[in-house]
Coordinates of N, CA and C in Angstrom, one line a residue:
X39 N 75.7 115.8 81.1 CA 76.7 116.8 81.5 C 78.0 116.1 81.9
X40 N 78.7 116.7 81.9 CA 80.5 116.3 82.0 C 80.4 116.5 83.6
X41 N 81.4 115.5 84.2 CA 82.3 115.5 85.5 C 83.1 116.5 85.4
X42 N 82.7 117.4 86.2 CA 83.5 118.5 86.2 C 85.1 117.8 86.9
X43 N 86.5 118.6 86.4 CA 87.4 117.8 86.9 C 87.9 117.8 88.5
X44 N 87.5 119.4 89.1 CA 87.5 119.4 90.2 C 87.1 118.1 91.6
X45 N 86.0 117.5 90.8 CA 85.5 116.0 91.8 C 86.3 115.1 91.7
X46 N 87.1 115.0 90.7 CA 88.2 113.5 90.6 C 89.5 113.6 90.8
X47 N 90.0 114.7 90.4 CA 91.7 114.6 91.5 C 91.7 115.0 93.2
X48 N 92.5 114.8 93.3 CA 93.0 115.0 94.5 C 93.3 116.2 95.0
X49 N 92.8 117.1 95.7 CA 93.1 118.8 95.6 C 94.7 118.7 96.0
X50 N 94.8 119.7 95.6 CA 96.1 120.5 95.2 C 96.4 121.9 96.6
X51 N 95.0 121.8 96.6 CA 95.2 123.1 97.7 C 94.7 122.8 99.3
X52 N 95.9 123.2 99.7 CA 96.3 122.3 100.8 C 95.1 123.5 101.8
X53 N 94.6 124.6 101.4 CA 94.0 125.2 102.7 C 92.1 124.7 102.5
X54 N 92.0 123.9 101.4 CA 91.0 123.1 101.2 C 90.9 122.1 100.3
X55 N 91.4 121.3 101.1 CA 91.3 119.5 100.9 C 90.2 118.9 100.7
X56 N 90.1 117.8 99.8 CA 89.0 117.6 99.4 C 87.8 116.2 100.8
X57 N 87.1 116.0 100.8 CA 86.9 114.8 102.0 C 87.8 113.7 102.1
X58 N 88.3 113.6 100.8 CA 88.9 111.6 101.2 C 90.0 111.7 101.7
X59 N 90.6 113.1 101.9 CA 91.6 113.6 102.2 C 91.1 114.0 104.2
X60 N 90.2 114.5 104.5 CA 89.4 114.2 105.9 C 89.3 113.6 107.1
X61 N 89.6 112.1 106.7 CA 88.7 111.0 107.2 C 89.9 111.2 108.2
X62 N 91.1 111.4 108.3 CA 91.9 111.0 109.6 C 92.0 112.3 110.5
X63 N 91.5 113.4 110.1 CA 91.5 114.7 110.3 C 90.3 114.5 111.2
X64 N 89.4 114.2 111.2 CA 87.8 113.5 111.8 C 87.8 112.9 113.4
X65 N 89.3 111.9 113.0 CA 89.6 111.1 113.7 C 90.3 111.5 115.0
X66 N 90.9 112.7 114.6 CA 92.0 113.5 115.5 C 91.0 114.2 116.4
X67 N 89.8 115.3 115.3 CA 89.1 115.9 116.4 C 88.1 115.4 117.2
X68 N 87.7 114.4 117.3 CA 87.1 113.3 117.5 C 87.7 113.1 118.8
X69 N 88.7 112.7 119.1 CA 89.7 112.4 119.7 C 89.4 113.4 120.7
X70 N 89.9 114.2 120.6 CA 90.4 115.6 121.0 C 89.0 115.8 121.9
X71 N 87.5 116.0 121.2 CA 86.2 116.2 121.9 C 86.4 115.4 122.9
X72 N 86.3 114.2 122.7 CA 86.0 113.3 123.6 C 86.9 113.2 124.5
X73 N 88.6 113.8 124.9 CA 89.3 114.1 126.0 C 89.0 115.1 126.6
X74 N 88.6 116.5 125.9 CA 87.9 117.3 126.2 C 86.8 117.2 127.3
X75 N 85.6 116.6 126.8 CA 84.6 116.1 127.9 C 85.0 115.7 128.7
X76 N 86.1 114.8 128.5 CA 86.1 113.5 129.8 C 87.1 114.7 131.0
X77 N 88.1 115.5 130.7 CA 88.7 116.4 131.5 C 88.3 117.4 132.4
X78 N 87.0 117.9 131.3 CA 86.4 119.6 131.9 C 84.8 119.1 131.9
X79 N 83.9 117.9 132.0 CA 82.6 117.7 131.7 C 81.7 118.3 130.9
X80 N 82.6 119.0 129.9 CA 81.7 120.2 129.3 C 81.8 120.0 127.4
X81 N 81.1 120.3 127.2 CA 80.8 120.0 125.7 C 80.4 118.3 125.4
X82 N 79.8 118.3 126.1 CA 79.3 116.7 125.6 C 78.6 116.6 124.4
X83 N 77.7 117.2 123.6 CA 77.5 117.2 122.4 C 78.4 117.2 120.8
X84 N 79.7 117.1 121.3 CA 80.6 117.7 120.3 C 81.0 116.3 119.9
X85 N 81.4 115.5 120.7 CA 81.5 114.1 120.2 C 80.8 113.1 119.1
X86 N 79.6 113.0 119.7 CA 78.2 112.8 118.5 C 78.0 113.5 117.5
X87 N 78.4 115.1 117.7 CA 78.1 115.4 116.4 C 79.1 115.3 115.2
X88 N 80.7 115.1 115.9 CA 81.2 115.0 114.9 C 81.4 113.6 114.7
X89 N 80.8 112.4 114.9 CA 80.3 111.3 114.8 C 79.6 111.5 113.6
X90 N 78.6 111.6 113.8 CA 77.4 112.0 112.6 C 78.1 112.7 111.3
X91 N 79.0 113.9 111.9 CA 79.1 114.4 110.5 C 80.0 113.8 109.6
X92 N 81.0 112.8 110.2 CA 82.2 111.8 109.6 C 81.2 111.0 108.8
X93 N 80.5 110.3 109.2 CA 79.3 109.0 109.3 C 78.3 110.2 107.5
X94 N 78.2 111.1 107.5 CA 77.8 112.4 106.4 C 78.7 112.2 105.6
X95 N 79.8 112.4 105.6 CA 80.9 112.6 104.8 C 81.5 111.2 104.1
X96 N 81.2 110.6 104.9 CA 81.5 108.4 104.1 C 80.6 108.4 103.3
X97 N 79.3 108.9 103.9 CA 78.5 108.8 102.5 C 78.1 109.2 101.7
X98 N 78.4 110.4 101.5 CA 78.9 111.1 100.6 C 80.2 110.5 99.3
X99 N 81.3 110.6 100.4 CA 82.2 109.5 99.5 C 81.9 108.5 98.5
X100 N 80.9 107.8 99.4 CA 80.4 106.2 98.8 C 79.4 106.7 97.8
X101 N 78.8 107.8 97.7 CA 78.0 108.1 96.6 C 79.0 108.4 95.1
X102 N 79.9 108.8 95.5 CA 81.0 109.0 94.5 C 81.5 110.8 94.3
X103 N 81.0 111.6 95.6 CA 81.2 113.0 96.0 C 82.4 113.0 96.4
X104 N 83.5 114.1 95.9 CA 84.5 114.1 96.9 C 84.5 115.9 97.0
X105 N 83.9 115.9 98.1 CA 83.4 117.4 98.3 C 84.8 118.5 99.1
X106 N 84.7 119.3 98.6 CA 85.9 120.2 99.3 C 85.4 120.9 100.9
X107 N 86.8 120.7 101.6 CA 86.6 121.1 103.2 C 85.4 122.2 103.6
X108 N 85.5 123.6 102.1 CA 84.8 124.7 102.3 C 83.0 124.1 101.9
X109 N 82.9 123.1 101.3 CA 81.5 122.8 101.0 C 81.1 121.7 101.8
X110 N 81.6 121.2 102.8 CA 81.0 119.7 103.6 C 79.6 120.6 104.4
X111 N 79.8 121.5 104.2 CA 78.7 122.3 105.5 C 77.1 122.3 104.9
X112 N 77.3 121.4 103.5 CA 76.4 121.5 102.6 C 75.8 120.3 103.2
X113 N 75.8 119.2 103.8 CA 75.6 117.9 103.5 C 75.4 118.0 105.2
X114 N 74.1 117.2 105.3 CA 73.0 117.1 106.4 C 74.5 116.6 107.4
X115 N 74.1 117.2 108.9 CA 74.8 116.9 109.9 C 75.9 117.4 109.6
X116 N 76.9 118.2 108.8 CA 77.5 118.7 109.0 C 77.6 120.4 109.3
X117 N 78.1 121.0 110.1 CA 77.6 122.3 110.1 C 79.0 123.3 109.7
X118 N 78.9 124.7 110.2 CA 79.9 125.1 110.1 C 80.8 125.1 111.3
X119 N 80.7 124.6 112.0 CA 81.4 124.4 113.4 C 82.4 123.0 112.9
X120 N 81.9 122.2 112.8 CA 82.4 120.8 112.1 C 83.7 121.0 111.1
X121 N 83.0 122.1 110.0 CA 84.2 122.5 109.5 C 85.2 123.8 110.0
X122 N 85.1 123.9 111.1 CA 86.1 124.8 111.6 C 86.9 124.4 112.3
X123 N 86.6 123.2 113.2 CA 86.9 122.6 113.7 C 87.9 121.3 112.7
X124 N 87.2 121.4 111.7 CA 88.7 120.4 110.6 C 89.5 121.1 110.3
X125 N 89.0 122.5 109.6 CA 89.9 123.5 109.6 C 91.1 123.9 110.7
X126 N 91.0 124.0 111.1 CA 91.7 124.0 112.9 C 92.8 122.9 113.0
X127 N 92.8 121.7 112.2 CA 93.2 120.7 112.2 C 93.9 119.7 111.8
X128 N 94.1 120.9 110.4 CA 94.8 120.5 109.2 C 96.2 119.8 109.2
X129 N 96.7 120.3 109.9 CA 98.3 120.6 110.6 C 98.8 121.3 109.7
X130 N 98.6 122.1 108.4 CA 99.2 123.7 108.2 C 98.3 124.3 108.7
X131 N 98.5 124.7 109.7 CA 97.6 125.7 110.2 C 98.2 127.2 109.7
X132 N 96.9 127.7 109.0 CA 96.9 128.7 108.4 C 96.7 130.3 109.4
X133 N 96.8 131.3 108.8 CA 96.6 132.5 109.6 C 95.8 132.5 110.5
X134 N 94.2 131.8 109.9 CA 92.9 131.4 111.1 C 93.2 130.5 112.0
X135 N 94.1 129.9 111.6 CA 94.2 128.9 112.6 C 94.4 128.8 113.9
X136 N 93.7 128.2 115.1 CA 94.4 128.8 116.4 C 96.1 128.1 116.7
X137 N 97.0 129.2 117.4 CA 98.3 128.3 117.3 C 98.1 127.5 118.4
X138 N 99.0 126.1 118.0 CA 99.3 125.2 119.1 C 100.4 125.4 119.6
X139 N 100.8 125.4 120.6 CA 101.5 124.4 121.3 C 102.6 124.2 120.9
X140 N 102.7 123.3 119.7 CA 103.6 122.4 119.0 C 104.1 122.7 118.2
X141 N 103.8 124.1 117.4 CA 104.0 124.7 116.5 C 103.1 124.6 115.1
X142 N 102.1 123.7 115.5 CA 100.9 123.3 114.5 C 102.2 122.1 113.8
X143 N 102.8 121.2 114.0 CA 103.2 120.1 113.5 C 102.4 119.0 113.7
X144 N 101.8 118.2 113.1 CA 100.9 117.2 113.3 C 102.2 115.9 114.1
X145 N 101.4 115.4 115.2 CA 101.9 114.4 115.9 C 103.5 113.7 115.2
X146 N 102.9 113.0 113.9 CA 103.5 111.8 113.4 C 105.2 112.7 112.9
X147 N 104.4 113.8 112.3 CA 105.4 114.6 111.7 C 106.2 115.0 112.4
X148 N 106.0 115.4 114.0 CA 107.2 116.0 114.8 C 108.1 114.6 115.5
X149 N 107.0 113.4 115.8 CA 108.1 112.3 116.0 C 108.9 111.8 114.7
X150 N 108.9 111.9 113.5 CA 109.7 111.5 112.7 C 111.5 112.3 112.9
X151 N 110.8 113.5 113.0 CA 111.6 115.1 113.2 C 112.5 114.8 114.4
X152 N 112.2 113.9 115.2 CA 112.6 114.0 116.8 C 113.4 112.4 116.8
X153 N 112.6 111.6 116.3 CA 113.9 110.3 115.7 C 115.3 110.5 114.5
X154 N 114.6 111.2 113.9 CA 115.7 111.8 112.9 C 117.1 112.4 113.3
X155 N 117.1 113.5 114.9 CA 117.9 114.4 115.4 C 118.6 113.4 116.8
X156 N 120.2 112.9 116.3 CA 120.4 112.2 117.4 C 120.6 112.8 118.8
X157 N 120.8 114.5 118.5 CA 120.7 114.9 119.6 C 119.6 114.6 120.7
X158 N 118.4 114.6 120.5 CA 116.7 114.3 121.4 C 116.8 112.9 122.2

């Protein structure tokens, strides 16, 4: 059977990115859990799990899978919380998205925005 072409480019569609596109997205909520616990003592499970499901998703990768955001929920240890929580995190945050704060600008993107303006 043929490689379907869907597995070898790079998605195109930014409201479901493929995993290798992920891995810093992981990183962020990851982050986030683990400030979370440490602030309010509450959700201590959320850390490990999205431990595990990143740790799911590499190896997947390494098998030569590059699975789309909507299908990681397929692959042991990842659930649908995992991906709602990437979802959530994309920095276009979409209509589902909860708003932030910041206006859903990811970190790097609003300090570039904020060096740029000599007014700031």
């Amino acid at each position: 059977g043929a490689i379907e072409p869907e597995n070898m480019e790079r998605s195109t569609d930014s409201a479901d990115p493929r995993a290798s596109e992920l891995l810093e997205v992981f990183d962020k909520v990851h982050a986030q859990a683990v400030a979370r616990h440490r602030n309010t003592g509450q959700d201590a499970h959320h850390a490990p799990a999205l431990r595990k499901a990143k740790k799911a998703v590499q190896e997947s990768l390494a098998k030569g899978d590059n699975l789309a955001l909507s299908s990681l929920h397929t692959l042991k240890n990842v659930g649908h919380w995992v991906v709602s929580q990437l979802r959530e995190n994309l920095g276009s945050s979409g209509a589902s998205a909860r708003p932030r704060p910041n206006g859903g600008a990811p970190a790097a993107k609003r300090q570039r925005v904020a060096e740029a303006t000599p007014e700031s």
